[in-house]
């Protein structure tokens, strides 16, 4: 079992920045790929970014490429999502996920955090 706890969400103006953190505990953190997803009211949960267990490979949704950066610190069992140049359309609940492989499909990820709200005002 892996437990994931997100933090760092909040209210920010358009153009601002936030850094989300996801602290993992339980089974060996470095054995899993880690991902960030988000969900807005009335919409399905969507892929945002992911990082391989080694940290050597990163993947991004087109909508956040160039603005968001995913990184991990295996010593701290923590994955981060640095979000810059935020837009109102980035407003959502952001979820951290862990899984054995990286896909954009939510059903393939094994563990999920409880989510953290990000609100971007215009």
PDB file of C-alpha atoms in Angstrom:
ATOM      1  CA  UNK A   1       0.000   0.000   0.000  1.00  0.00           C
ATOM      2  CA  UNK A   2       1.040   3.557  -0.729  1.00  0.00           C
ATOM      3  CA  UNK A   3      -0.431   6.583   0.994  1.00  0.00           C
ATOM      4  CA  UNK A   4      -0.302   9.921  -0.802  1.00  0.00           C
ATOM      5  CA  UNK A   5      -0.928  13.327   0.749  1.00  0.00           C
ATOM      6  CA  UNK A   6      -1.029  16.466  -1.385  1.00  0.00           C
ATOM      7  CA  UNK A   7      -0.408  20.000  -0.167  1.00  0.00           C
ATOM      8  CA  UNK A   8       0.333  23.432  -1.558  1.00  0.00           C
ATOM      9  CA  UNK A   9      -2.943  24.325  -3.194  1.00  0.00           C
ATOM     10  CA  UNK A  10      -4.582  27.693  -2.756  1.00  0.00           C
ATOM     11  CA  UNK A  11      -5.873  30.848  -4.401  1.00  0.00           C
ATOM     12  CA  UNK A  12      -3.624  32.722  -6.815  1.00  0.00           C
ATOM     13  CA  UNK A  13      -4.087  35.407  -9.437  1.00  0.00           C
ATOM     14  CA  UNK A  14      -3.689  34.671 -13.107  1.00  0.00           C
ATOM     15  CA  UNK A  15      -0.025  34.725 -14.051  1.00  0.00           C
ATOM     16  CA  UNK A  16       1.046  33.616 -10.602  1.00  0.00           C
ATOM     17  CA  UNK A  17       2.737  30.451  -9.406  1.00  0.00           C
ATOM     18  CA  UNK A  18       2.115  27.619  -6.977  1.00  0.00           C
ATOM     19  CA  UNK A  19       4.067  24.526  -6.038  1.00  0.00           C
ATOM     20  CA  UNK A  20       2.174  21.402  -5.124  1.00  0.00           C
ATOM     21  CA  UNK A  21       3.760  18.649  -3.070  1.00  0.00           C
ATOM     22  CA  UNK A  22       2.789  15.010  -2.734  1.00  0.00           C
ATOM     23  CA  UNK A  23       4.273  13.099   0.190  1.00  0.00           C
ATOM     24  CA  UNK A  24       4.253   9.328  -0.134  1.00  0.00           C
ATOM     25  CA  UNK A  25       4.508   6.673   2.533  1.00  0.00           C
ATOM     26  CA  UNK A  26       4.171   2.920   2.606  1.00  0.00           C
ATOM     27  CA  UNK A  27       5.779   0.779  -0.041  1.00  0.00           C
ATOM     28  CA  UNK A  28       9.031   1.826  -1.670  1.00  0.00           C
ATOM     29  CA  UNK A  29       8.353   5.199  -3.256  1.00  0.00           C
ATOM     30  CA  UNK A  30      11.022   4.824  -5.892  1.00  0.00           C
ATOM     31  CA  UNK A  31       9.348   1.719  -7.317  1.00  0.00           C
ATOM     32  CA  UNK A  32       6.442   3.721  -8.711  1.00  0.00           C
ATOM     33  CA  UNK A  33       5.861   6.234 -11.420  1.00  0.00           C
ATOM     34  CA  UNK A  34       4.183   9.341 -10.056  1.00  0.00           C
ATOM     35  CA  UNK A  35       1.618  11.527 -11.701  1.00  0.00           C
ATOM     36  CA  UNK A  36      -0.563  14.577 -11.271  1.00  0.00           C
ATOM     37  CA  UNK A  37      -4.128  14.765 -12.474  1.00  0.00           C
ATOM     38  CA  UNK A  38      -6.796  17.437 -12.080  1.00  0.00           C
ATOM     39  CA  UNK A  39     -10.546  17.621 -12.066  1.00  0.00           C
ATOM     40  CA  UNK A  40     -12.811  20.625 -12.535  1.00  0.00           C
ATOM     41  CA  UNK A  41     -16.518  20.648 -11.638  1.00  0.00           C
ATOM     42  CA  UNK A  42     -18.527  18.781 -14.243  1.00  0.00           C
ATOM     43  CA  UNK A  43     -15.449  17.459 -16.002  1.00  0.00           C
ATOM     44  CA  UNK A  44     -13.607  14.174 -15.967  1.00  0.00           C
ATOM     45  CA  UNK A  45     -10.300  13.830 -14.196  1.00  0.00           C
ATOM     46  CA  UNK A  46      -7.514  14.579 -16.645  1.00  0.00           C
ATOM     47  CA  UNK A  47      -3.821  13.878 -16.877  1.00  0.00           C
ATOM     48  CA  UNK A  48      -1.475  16.772 -16.117  1.00  0.00           C
ATOM     49  CA  UNK A  49       2.048  15.420 -15.729  1.00  0.00           C
ATOM     50  CA  UNK A  50       3.994  12.310 -14.778  1.00  0.00           C
ATOM     51  CA  UNK A  51       7.509  11.283 -13.892  1.00  0.00           C
ATOM     52  CA  UNK A  52       9.168   7.901 -14.123  1.00  0.00           C
ATOM     53  CA  UNK A  53      10.335   6.113 -10.978  1.00  0.00           C
ATOM     54  CA  UNK A  54      13.939   6.994 -11.823  1.00  0.00           C
ATOM     55  CA  UNK A  55      13.040  10.631 -12.401  1.00  0.00           C
ATOM     56  CA  UNK A  56      14.661  10.466 -15.789  1.00  0.00           C
ATOM     57  CA  UNK A  57      11.530  10.822 -17.874  1.00  0.00           C
ATOM     58  CA  UNK A  58       8.765  13.375 -17.605  1.00  0.00           C
ATOM     59  CA  UNK A  59       5.517  13.756 -19.496  1.00  0.00           C
ATOM     60  CA  UNK A  60       3.076  16.633 -19.750  1.00  0.00           C
ATOM     61  CA  UNK A  61      -0.349  17.386 -21.099  1.00  0.00           C
ATOM     62  CA  UNK A  62      -0.186  19.847 -23.981  1.00  0.00           C
ATOM     63  CA  UNK A  63      -2.237  22.329 -21.974  1.00  0.00           C
ATOM     64  CA  UNK A  64       0.479  22.704 -19.317  1.00  0.00           C
ATOM     65  CA  UNK A  65       3.651  22.059 -21.302  1.00  0.00           C
ATOM     66  CA  UNK A  66       6.139  24.878 -20.801  1.00  0.00           C
ATOM     67  CA  UNK A  67       4.325  26.177 -17.712  1.00  0.00           C
ATOM     68  CA  UNK A  68       4.329  23.226 -15.284  1.00  0.00           C
ATOM     69  CA  UNK A  69       7.295  21.171 -14.120  1.00  0.00           C
ATOM     70  CA  UNK A  70       7.123  17.830 -12.324  1.00  0.00           C
ATOM     71  CA  UNK A  71      10.031  16.660 -10.193  1.00  0.00           C
ATOM     72  CA  UNK A  72      10.709  14.142  -7.468  1.00  0.00           C
ATOM     73  CA  UNK A  73      12.941  13.758  -4.444  1.00  0.00           C
ATOM     74  CA  UNK A  74      13.226  10.067  -3.626  1.00  0.00           C
ATOM     75  CA  UNK A  75      15.104  10.798  -0.411  1.00  0.00           C
ATOM     76  CA  UNK A  76      12.047  12.694   0.819  1.00  0.00           C
ATOM     77  CA  UNK A  77       9.499  10.411  -0.855  1.00  0.00           C
ATOM     78  CA  UNK A  78       7.958  13.513  -2.377  1.00  0.00           C
ATOM     79  CA  UNK A  79       6.908  14.569  -5.845  1.00  0.00           C
ATOM     80  CA  UNK A  80       6.352  18.199  -6.776  1.00  0.00           C
ATOM     81  CA  UNK A  81       4.405  20.102  -9.391  1.00  0.00           C
ATOM     82  CA  UNK A  82       5.704  23.607 -10.003  1.00  0.00           C
ATOM     83  CA  UNK A  83       2.990  25.596 -11.738  1.00  0.00           C
ATOM     84  CA  UNK A  84       3.892  28.906 -13.366  1.00  0.00           C
ATOM     85  CA  UNK A  85       1.934  31.351 -15.520  1.00  0.00           C
ATOM     86  CA  UNK A  86      -1.282  30.022 -14.080  1.00  0.00           C
ATOM     87  CA  UNK A  87      -4.532  30.609 -15.949  1.00  0.00           C
ATOM     88  CA  UNK A  88      -8.130  30.588 -14.725  1.00  0.00           C
ATOM     89  CA  UNK A  89      -8.665  27.377 -16.694  1.00  0.00           C
ATOM     90  CA  UNK A  90      -6.091  25.675 -14.455  1.00  0.00           C
ATOM     91  CA  UNK A  91      -8.589  25.917 -11.603  1.00  0.00           C
ATOM     92  CA  UNK A  92      -9.288  22.391 -10.378  1.00  0.00           C
ATOM     93  CA  UNK A  93      -8.707  19.874  -7.636  1.00  0.00           C
ATOM     94  CA  UNK A  94      -5.251  18.429  -8.229  1.00  0.00           C
ATOM     95  CA  UNK A  95      -4.595  14.797  -7.395  1.00  0.00           C
ATOM     96  CA  UNK A  96      -1.358  12.921  -6.952  1.00  0.00           C
ATOM     97  CA  UNK A  97      -1.196   9.330  -8.168  1.00  0.00           C
ATOM     98  CA  UNK A  98       1.236   6.419  -8.065  1.00  0.00           C
ATOM     99  CA  UNK A  99       1.346   3.504 -10.440  1.00  0.00           C
ATOM    100  CA  UNK A 100       3.454   0.845 -12.061  1.00  0.00           C
ATOM    101  CA  UNK A 101       3.354   2.524 -15.479  1.00  0.00           C
ATOM    102  CA  UNK A 102       2.676   5.925 -16.940  1.00  0.00           C
ATOM    103  CA  UNK A 103      -0.498   6.429 -18.901  1.00  0.00           C
ATOM    104  CA  UNK A 104      -3.005   9.253 -19.214  1.00  0.00           C
ATOM    105  CA  UNK A 105      -5.838   6.945 -18.171  1.00  0.00           C
ATOM    106  CA  UNK A 106      -6.885   7.314 -14.552  1.00  0.00           C
ATOM    107  CA  UNK A 107      -7.926   3.676 -14.282  1.00  0.00           C
ATOM    108  CA  UNK A 108      -4.348   2.457 -14.724  1.00  0.00           C
ATOM    109  CA  UNK A 109      -3.024   4.285 -11.662  1.00  0.00           C
ATOM    110  CA  UNK A 110      -3.016   2.294  -8.432  1.00  0.00           C
ATOM    111  CA  UNK A 111      -2.983   4.858  -5.632  1.00  0.00           C
ATOM    112  CA  UNK A 112      -4.470   8.321  -5.233  1.00  0.00           C
ATOM    113  CA  UNK A 113      -4.248  11.191  -2.810  1.00  0.00           C
ATOM    114  CA  UNK A 114      -7.213  13.115  -1.483  1.00  0.00           C
ATOM    115  CA  UNK A 115      -6.597  16.140  -3.709  1.00  0.00           C
ATOM    116  CA  UNK A 116      -5.771  19.790  -3.155  1.00  0.00           C
ATOM    117  CA  UNK A 117      -7.762  22.729  -4.522  1.00  0.00           C
ATOM    118  CA  UNK A 118      -6.106  25.209  -6.870  1.00  0.00           C
ATOM    119  CA  UNK A 119      -8.084  28.320  -7.748  1.00  0.00           C
ATOM    120  CA  UNK A 120      -6.792  30.861 -10.250  1.00  0.00           C
ATOM    121  CA  UNK A 121      -8.614  34.181 -10.330  1.00  0.00           C
ATOM    122  CA  UNK A 122      -8.731  36.373 -13.418  1.00  0.00           C
TER     123      UNK A 122
END
